[in-house]
CSV table of C-alpha atoms and ligand atoms in Angstrom, one decimal:
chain,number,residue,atom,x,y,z
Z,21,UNK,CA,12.1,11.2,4.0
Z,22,UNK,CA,8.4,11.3,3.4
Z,23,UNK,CA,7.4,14.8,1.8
Z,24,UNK,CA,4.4,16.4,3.7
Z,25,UNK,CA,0.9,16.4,1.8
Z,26,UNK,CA,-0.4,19.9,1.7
Z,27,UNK,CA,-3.7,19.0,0.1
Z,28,UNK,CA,-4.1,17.0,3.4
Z,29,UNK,CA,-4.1,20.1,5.7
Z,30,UNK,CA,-6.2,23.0,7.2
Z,31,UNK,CA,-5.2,26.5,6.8
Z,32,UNK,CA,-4.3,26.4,10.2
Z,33,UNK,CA,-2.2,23.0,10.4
Z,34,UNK,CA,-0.8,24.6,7.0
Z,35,UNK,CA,0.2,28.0,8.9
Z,36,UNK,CA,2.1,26.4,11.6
Z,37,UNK,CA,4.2,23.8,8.5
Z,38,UNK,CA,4.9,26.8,6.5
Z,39,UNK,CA,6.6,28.6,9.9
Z,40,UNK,CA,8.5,25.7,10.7
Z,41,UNK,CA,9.9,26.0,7.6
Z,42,UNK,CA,10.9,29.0,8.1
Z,43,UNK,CA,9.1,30.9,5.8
Z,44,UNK,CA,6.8,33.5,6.5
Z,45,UNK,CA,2.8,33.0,7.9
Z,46,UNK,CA,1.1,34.2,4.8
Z,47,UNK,CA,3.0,32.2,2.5
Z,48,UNK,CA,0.5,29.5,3.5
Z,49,UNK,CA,-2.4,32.1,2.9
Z,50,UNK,CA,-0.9,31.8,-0.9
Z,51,UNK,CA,-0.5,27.9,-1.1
Z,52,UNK,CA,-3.7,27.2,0.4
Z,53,UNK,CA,-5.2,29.3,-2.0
Z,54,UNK,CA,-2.9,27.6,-5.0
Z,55,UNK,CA,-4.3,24.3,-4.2
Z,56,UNK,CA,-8.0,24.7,-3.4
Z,57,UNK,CA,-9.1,27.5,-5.7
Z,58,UNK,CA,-6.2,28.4,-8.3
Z,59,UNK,CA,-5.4,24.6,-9.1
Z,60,UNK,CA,-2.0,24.3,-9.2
Z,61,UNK,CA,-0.6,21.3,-10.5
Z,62,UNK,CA,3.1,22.0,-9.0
Z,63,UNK,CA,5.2,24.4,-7.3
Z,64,UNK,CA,6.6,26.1,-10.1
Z,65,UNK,CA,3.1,27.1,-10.9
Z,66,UNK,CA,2.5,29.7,-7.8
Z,67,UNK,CA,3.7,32.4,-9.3
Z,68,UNK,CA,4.2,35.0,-6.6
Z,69,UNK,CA,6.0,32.4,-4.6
Z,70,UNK,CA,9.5,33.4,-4.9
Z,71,UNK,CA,12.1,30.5,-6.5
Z,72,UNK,CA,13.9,30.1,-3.0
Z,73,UNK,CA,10.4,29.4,-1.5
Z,74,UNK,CA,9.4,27.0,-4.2
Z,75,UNK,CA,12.5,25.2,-4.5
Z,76,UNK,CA,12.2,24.8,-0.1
Z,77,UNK,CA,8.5,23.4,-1.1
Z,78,UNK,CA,9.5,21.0,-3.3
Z,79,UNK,CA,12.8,19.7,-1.1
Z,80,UNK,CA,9.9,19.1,1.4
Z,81,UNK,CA,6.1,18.3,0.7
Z,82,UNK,CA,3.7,17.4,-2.1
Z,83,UNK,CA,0.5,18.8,-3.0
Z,84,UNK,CA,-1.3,15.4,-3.7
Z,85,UNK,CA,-0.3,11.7,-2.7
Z,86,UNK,CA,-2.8,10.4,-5.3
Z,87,UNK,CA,-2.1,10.3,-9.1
Z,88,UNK,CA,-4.0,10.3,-12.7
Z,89,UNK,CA,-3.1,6.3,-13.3
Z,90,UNK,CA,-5.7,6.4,-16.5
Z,91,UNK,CA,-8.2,8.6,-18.2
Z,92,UNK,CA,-10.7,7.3,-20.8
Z,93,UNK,CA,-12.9,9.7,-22.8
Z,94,UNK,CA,-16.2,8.9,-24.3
Z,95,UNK,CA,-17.6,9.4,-27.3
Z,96,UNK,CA,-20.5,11.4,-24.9
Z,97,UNK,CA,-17.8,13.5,-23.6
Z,98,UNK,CA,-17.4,11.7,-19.9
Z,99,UNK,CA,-14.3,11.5,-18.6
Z,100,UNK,CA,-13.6,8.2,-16.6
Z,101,UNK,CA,-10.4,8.5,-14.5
Z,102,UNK,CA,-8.6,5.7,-12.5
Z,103,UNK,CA,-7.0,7.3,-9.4
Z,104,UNK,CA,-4.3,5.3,-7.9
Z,105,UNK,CA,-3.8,6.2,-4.0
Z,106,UNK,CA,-0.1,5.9,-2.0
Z,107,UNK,CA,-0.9,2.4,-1.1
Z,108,UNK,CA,-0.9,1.5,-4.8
Z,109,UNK,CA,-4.8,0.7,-4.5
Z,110,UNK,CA,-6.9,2.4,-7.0
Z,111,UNK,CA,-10.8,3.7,-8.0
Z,112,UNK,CA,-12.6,5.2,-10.7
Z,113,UNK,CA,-13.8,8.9,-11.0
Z,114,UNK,CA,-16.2,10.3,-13.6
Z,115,UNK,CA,-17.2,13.7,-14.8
Z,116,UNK,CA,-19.8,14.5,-16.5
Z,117,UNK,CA,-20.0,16.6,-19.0
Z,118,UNK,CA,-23.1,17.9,-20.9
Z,119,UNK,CA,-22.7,20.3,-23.3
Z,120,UNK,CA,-26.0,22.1,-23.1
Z,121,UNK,CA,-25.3,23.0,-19.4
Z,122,UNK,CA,-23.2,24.9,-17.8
Z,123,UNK,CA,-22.7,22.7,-14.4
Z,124,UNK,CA,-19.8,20.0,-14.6
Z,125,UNK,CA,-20.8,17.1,-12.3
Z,126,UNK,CA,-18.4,14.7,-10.6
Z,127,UNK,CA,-19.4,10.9,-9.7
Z,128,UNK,CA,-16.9,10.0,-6.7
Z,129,UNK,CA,-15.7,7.1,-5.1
Z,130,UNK,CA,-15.7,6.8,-1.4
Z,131,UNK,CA,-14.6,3.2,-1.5
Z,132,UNK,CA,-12.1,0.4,-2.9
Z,133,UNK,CA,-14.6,-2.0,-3.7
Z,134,UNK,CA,-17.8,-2.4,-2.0
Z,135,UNK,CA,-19.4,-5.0,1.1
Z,136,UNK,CA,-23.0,-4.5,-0.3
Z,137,UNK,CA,-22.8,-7.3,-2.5
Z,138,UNK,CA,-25.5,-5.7,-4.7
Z,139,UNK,CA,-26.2,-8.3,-7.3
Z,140,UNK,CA,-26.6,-5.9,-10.6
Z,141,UNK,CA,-23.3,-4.0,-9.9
Z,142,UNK,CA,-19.9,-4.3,-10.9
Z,143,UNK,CA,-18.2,-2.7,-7.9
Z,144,UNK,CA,-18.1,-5.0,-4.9
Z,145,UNK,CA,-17.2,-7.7,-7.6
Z,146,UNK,CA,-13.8,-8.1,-6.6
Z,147,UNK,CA,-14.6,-8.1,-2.9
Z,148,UNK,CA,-13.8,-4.9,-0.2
Z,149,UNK,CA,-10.4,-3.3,-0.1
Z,150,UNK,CA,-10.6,-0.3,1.8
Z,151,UNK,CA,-12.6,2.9,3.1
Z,152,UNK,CA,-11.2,6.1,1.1
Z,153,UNK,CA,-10.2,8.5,3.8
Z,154,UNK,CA,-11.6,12.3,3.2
Z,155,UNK,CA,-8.7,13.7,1.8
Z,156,UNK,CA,-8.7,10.8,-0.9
Z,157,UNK,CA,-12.6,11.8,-1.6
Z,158,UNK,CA,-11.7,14.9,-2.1
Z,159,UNK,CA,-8.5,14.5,-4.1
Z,160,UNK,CA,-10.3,13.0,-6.6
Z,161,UNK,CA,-12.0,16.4,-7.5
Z,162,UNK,CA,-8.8,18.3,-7.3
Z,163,UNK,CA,-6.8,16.0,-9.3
Z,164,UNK,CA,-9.6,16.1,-12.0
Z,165,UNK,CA,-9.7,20.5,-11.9
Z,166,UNK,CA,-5.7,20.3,-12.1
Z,167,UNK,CA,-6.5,17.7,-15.2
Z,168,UNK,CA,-9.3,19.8,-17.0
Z,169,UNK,CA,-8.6,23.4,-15.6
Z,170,UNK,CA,-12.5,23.1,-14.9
Z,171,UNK,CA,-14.2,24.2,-11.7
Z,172,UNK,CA,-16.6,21.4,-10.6
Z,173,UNK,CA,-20.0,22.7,-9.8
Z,174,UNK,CA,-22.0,19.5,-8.6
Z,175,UNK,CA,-20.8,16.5,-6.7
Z,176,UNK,CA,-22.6,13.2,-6.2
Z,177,UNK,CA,-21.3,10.5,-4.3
Z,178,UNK,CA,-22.4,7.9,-6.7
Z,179,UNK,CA,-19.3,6.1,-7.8
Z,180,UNK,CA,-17.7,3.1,-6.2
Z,181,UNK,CA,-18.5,2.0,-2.2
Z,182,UNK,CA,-21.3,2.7,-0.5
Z,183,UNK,CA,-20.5,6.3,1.5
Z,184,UNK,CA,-23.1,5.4,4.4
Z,185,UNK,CA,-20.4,2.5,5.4
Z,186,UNK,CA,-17.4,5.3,5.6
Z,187,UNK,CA,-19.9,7.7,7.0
Z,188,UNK,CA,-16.9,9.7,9.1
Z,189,UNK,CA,-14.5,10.4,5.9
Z,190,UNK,CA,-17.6,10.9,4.4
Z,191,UNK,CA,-18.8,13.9,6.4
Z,192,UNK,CA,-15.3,15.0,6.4
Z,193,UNK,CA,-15.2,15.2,3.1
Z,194,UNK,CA,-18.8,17.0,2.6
Z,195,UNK,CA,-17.3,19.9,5.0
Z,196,UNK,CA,-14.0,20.0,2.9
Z,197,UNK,CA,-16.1,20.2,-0.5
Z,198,UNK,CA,-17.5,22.6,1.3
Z,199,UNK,CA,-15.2,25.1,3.0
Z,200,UNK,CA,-12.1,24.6,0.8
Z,201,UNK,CA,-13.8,23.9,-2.7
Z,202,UNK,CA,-16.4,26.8,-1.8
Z,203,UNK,CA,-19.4,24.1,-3.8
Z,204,UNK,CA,-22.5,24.4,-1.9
Z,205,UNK,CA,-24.3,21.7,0.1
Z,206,UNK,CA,-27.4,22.2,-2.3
Z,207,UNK,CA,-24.6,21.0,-4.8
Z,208,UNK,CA,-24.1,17.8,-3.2
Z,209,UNK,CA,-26.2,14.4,-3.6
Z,210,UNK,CA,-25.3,11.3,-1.9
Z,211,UNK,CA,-26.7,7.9,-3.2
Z,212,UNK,CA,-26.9,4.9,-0.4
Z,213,UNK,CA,-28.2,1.4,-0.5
Z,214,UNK,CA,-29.9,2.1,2.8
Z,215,UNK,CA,-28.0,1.9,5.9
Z,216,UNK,CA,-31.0,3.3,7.9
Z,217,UNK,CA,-29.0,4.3,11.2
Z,218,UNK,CA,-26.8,6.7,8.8
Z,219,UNK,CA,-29.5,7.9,7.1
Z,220,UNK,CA,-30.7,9.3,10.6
Z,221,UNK,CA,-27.9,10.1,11.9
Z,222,UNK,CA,-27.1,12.1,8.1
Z,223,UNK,CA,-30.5,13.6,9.1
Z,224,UNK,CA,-29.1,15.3,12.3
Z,225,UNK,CA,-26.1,16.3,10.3
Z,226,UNK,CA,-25.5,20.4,9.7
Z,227,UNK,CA,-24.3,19.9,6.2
Z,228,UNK,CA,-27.4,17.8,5.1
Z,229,UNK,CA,-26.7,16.6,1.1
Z,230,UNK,CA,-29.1,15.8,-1.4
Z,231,UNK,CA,-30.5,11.9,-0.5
Z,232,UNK,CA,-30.9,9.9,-3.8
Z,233,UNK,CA,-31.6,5.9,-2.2
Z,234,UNK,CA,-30.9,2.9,-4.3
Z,235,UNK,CA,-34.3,1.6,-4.1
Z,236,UNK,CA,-34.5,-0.9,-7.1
Z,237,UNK,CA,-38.0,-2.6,-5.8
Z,238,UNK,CA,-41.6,-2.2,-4.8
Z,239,UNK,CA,-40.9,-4.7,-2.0
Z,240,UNK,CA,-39.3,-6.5,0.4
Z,241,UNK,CA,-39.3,-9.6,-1.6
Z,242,UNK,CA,-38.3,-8.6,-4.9
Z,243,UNK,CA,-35.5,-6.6,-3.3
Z,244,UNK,CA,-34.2,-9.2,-1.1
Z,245,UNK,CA,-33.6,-11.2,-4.3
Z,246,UNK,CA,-31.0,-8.2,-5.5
Z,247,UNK,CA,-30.1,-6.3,-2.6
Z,248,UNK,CA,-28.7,-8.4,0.7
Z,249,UNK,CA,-29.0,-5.4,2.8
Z,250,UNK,CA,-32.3,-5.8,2.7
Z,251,UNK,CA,-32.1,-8.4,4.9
Z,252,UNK,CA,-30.3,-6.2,7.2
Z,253,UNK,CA,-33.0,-3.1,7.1
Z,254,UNK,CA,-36.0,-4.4,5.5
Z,255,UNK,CA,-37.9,-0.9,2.8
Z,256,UNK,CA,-40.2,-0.4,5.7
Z,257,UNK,CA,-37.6,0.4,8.1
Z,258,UNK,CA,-35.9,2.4,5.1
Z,259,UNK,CA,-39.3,4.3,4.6
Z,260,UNK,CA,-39.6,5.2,8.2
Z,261,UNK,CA,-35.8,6.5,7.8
Z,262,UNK,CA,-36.8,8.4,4.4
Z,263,UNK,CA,-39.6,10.1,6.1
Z,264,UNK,CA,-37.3,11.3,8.7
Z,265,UNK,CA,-34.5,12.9,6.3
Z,266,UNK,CA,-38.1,14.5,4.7
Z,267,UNK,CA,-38.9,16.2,8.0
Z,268,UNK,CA,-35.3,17.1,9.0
Z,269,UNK,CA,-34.6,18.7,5.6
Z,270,UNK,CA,-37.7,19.8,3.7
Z,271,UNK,CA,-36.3,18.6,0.5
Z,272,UNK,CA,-37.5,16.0,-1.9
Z,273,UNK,CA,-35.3,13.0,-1.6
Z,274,UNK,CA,-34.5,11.3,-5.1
Z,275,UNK,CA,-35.8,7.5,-5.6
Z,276,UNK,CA,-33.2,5.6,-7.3
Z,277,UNK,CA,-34.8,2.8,-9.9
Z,278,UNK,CA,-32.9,0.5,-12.0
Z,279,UNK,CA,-35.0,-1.3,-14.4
Z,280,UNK,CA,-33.9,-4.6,-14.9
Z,281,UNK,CA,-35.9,-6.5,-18.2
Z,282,UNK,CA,-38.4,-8.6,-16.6
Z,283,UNK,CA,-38.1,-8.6,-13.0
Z,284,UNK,CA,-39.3,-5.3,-11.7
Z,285,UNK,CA,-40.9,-3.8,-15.0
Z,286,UNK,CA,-44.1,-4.9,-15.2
Z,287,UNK,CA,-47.4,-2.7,-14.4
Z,288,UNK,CA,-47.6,-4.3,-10.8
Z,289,UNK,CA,-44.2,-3.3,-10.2
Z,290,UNK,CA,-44.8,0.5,-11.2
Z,291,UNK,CA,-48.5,0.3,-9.3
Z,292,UNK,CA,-47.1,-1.4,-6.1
Z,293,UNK,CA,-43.8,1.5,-6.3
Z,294,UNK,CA,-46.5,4.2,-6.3
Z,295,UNK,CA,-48.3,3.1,-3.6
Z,296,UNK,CA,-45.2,2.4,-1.3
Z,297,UNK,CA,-43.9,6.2,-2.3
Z,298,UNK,CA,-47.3,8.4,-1.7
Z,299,UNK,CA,-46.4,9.3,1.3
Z,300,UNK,CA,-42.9,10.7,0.7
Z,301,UNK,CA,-41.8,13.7,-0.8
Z,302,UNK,CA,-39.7,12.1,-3.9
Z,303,UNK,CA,-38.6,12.3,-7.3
Z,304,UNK,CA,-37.8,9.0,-9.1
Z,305,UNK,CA,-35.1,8.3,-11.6
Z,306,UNK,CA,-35.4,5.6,-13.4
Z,307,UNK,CA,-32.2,3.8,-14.3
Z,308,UNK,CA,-32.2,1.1,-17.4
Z,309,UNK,CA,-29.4,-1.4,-16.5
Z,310,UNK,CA,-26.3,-0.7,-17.3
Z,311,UNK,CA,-24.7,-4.5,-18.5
Z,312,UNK,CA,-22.2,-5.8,-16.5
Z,313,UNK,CA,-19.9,-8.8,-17.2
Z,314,UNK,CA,-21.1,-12.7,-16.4
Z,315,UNK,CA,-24.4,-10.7,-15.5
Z,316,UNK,CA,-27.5,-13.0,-15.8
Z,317,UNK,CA,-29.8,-9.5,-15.7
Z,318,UNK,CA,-31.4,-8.0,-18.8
Z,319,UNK,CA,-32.0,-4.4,-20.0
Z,320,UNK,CA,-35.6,-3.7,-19.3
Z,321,UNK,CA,-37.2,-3.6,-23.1
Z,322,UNK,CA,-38.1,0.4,-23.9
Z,323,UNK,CA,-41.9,0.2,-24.1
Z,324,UNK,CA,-42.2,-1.2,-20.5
Z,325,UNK,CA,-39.9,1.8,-19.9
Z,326,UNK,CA,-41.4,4.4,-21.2
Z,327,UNK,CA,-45.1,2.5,-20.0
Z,328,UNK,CA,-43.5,2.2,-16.5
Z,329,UNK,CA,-42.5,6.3,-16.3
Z,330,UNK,CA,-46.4,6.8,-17.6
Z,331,UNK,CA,-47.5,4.9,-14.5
Z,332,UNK,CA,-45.9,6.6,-12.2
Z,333,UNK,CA,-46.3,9.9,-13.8
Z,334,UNK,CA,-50.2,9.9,-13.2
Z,335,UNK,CA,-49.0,9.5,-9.6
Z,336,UNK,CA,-48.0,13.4,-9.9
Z,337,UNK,CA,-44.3,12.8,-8.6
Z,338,UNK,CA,-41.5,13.9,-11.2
Z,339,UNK,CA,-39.9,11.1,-12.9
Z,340,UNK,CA,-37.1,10.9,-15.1
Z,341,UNK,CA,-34.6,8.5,-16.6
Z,342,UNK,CA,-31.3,8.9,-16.1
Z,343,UNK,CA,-29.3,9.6,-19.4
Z,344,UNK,CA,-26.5,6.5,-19.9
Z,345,UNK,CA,-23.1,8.2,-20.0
Z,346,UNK,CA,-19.8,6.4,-20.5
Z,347,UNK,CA,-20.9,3.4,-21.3
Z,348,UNK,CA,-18.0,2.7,-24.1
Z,349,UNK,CA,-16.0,3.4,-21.8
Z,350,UNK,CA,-17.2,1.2,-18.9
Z,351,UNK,CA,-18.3,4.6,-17.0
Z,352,UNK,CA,-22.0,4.2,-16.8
Z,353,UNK,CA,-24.0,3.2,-13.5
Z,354,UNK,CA,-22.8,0.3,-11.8
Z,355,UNK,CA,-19.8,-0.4,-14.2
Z,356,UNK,CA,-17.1,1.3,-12.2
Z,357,UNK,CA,-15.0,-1.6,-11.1
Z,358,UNK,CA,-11.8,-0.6,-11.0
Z,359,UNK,CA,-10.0,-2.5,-12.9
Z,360,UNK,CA,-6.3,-1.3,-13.7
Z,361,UNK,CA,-5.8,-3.4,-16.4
Z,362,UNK,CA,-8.4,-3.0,-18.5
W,27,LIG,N1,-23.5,2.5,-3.1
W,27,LIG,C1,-24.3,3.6,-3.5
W,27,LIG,C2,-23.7,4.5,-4.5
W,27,LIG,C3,-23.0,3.9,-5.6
W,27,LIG,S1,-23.8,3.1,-6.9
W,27,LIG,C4,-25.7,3.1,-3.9
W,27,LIG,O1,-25.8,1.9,-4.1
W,27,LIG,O2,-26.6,3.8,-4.0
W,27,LIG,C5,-24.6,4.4,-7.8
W,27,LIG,C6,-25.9,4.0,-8.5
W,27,LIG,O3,-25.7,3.0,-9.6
W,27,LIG,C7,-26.9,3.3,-7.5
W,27,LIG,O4,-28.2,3.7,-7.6
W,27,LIG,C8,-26.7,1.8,-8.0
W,27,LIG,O5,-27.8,1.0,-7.5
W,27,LIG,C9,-26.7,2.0,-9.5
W,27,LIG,N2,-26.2,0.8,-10.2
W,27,LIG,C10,-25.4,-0.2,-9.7
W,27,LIG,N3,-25.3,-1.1,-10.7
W,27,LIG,C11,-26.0,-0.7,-11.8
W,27,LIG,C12,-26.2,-1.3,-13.1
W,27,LIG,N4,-25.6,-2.4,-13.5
W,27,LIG,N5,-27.0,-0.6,-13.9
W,27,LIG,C13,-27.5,0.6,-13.5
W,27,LIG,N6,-27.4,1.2,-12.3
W,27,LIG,C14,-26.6,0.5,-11.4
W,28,LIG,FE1,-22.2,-1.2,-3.4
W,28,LIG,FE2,-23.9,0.6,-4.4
W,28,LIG,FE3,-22.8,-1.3,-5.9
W,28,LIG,FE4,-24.6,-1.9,-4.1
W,28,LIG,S1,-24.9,-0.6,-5.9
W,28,LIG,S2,-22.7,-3.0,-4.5
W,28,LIG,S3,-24.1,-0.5,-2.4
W,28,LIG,S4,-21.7,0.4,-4.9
């Protein structure tokens, strides 16, 4: 018989279970609080559930249907987990942690595998598997509180896939973050290669997140060369589409920049970048590449970093570079690939 996921249902659909067990209504009251804010790993754990009730639990249903396959630790503290879902199919998970602040951030997947195709990135390596359904997205934050017996503060949606191609599970799993995880919206930041009809129809959205936008170049042409959806929606179209999420939400949106050595850090580069961001209400994160196997791309050399920051810094915009985490452990940027036997 196949046990009934709890962690996959609403208070309500959990109500009407828990009564057709024959147990009483505020039971689920209990459980749904066990899961979502007291993070129970097992029955055994809810403590003012009485034995009878547990053991009927356990005869019958299962809090998750995805398990902890591997956890790597770096020497920076991150946390890299490989989830592996009921299908056997797996993805990475990462949380940050910095010691000097309080917030603990979590890098999700929302994908096995990714159709992008972006050339600097590990991820959509092995081809596409499969969208991650909400309650998969989700899962991976729960598994990881059960794991730590942390409370996750922030959540970006910054690790494998490309959430603007599983745009429904995606919202799904924004509301469930939410409602059910209590973690505010201001809380959330989704990064997207640019799929400029979600990035509107995000904009119309009622739970708007944080928009952080894989950029990478000042231009169509030097993009096209790493990112193939750029021959799908050229970075005007994806300007006019930025501009809009501007006006719908008032809030800066974050450029994403990876600086790769030699091909989009010189001077022109940051010049031309300033010029095709005046007119949006940004900040930048530069992002020095993270190496990736068989990977012709080069780390960009740290004075054209540091020289390329300056540049855009007289602009006035707020520009910073994003710290490398993971990396020993393959956790960093554009490493997450997934691999189960590595
Ligand atoms: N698909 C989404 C989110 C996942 S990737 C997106 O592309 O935005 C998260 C971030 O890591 C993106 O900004 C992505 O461009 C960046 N990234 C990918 N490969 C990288 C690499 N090798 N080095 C540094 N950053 C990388
Ligand atoms: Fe996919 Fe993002 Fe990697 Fe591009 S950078 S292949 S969109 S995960």
């Amino acid at each position: 018989m196949n046990k009934v996921i709890l962690s996959k249902l609403s208070i309500e659909e959990l109500e009407s279970y828990i009564v057709s067990l024959g147990e009483k209504k505020f039971r689920a009251g209990q459980i749904f609080s066990w899961i979502w804010a007291k993070n129970a790993k097992s029955f055994d754990s809810m403590t003012d559930i009485k034995k009878e009730s547990r053991e009927l639990l356990k005869q019958n249903c299962q809090i998750l249907d995805c398990t902890i396959k591997k956890r790597q630790i770096s020497s920076d503290g991150t946390i890299k987990y490989l989830i592996e879902f009921q299908d056997g199919l797996c993805a990475e998970t990462v949380l940050m942690r910095f010691d000097n602040r309080s917030n603990l951030s979590m890098c999700v997947s929302c994908q096995v595998g990714c159709k992008m195709g972006c050339k600097f990135c590990a991820t959509g390596k092995n081809g596409f598997k499969r969208n991650l359904l909400a309650h998969e997205i989700v899962s991976q934050i729960l598994l990881c509180q059960m794991d730590t017996g942390l409370k996750i503060t922030n959540v970006v949606f910054m690790g494998q896939g490309e959430p603007l191609d599983n745009f429904d599970n995606i919202k799904k799993a924004i509301y469930l973050i939410n409602k059910n995880l209590q973690i505010s919206i201001r809380r959330m930041t989704l990064s997207t290669c640019g799929i400029v009809p979600k990035i509107n129809e995000l904009a119309l959205c009622e739970l708007k997140p944080t928009l952080a936008v894989s950029l990478h170049a000042p231009n169509h042409d030097i993009r096209k060369q790493i990112m193939p959806i750029e021959n799908k929606y050229d970075i005007e179209s994806l300007k006019k589409a930025l501009k809009n999420y501007n006006e719908k939400t008032k809030d800066r949106i974050t450029i994403e920049y990876i600086l790769i050595g030699n091909l989009n850090d010189t001077k022109d580069c940051a010049m031309e970048l300033i010029e095709f961001l005046k007119d949006l209400k940004c900040n930048i994160n530069l992002i020095p590449y993270n190496s990736v196997d068989n990977s012709a791309f080069k780390k960009p050399a740290k004075k054209n970093l540091m020289l390329f920051k300056y540049i855009l810094e007289a602009s006035g915009k707020k520009v910073t570079i994003r710290l490398e985490r993971g990396a020993d452990i393959d956790a960093a940027c554009g490493q997450l690939a997934g691999k189960v036997n590595n």
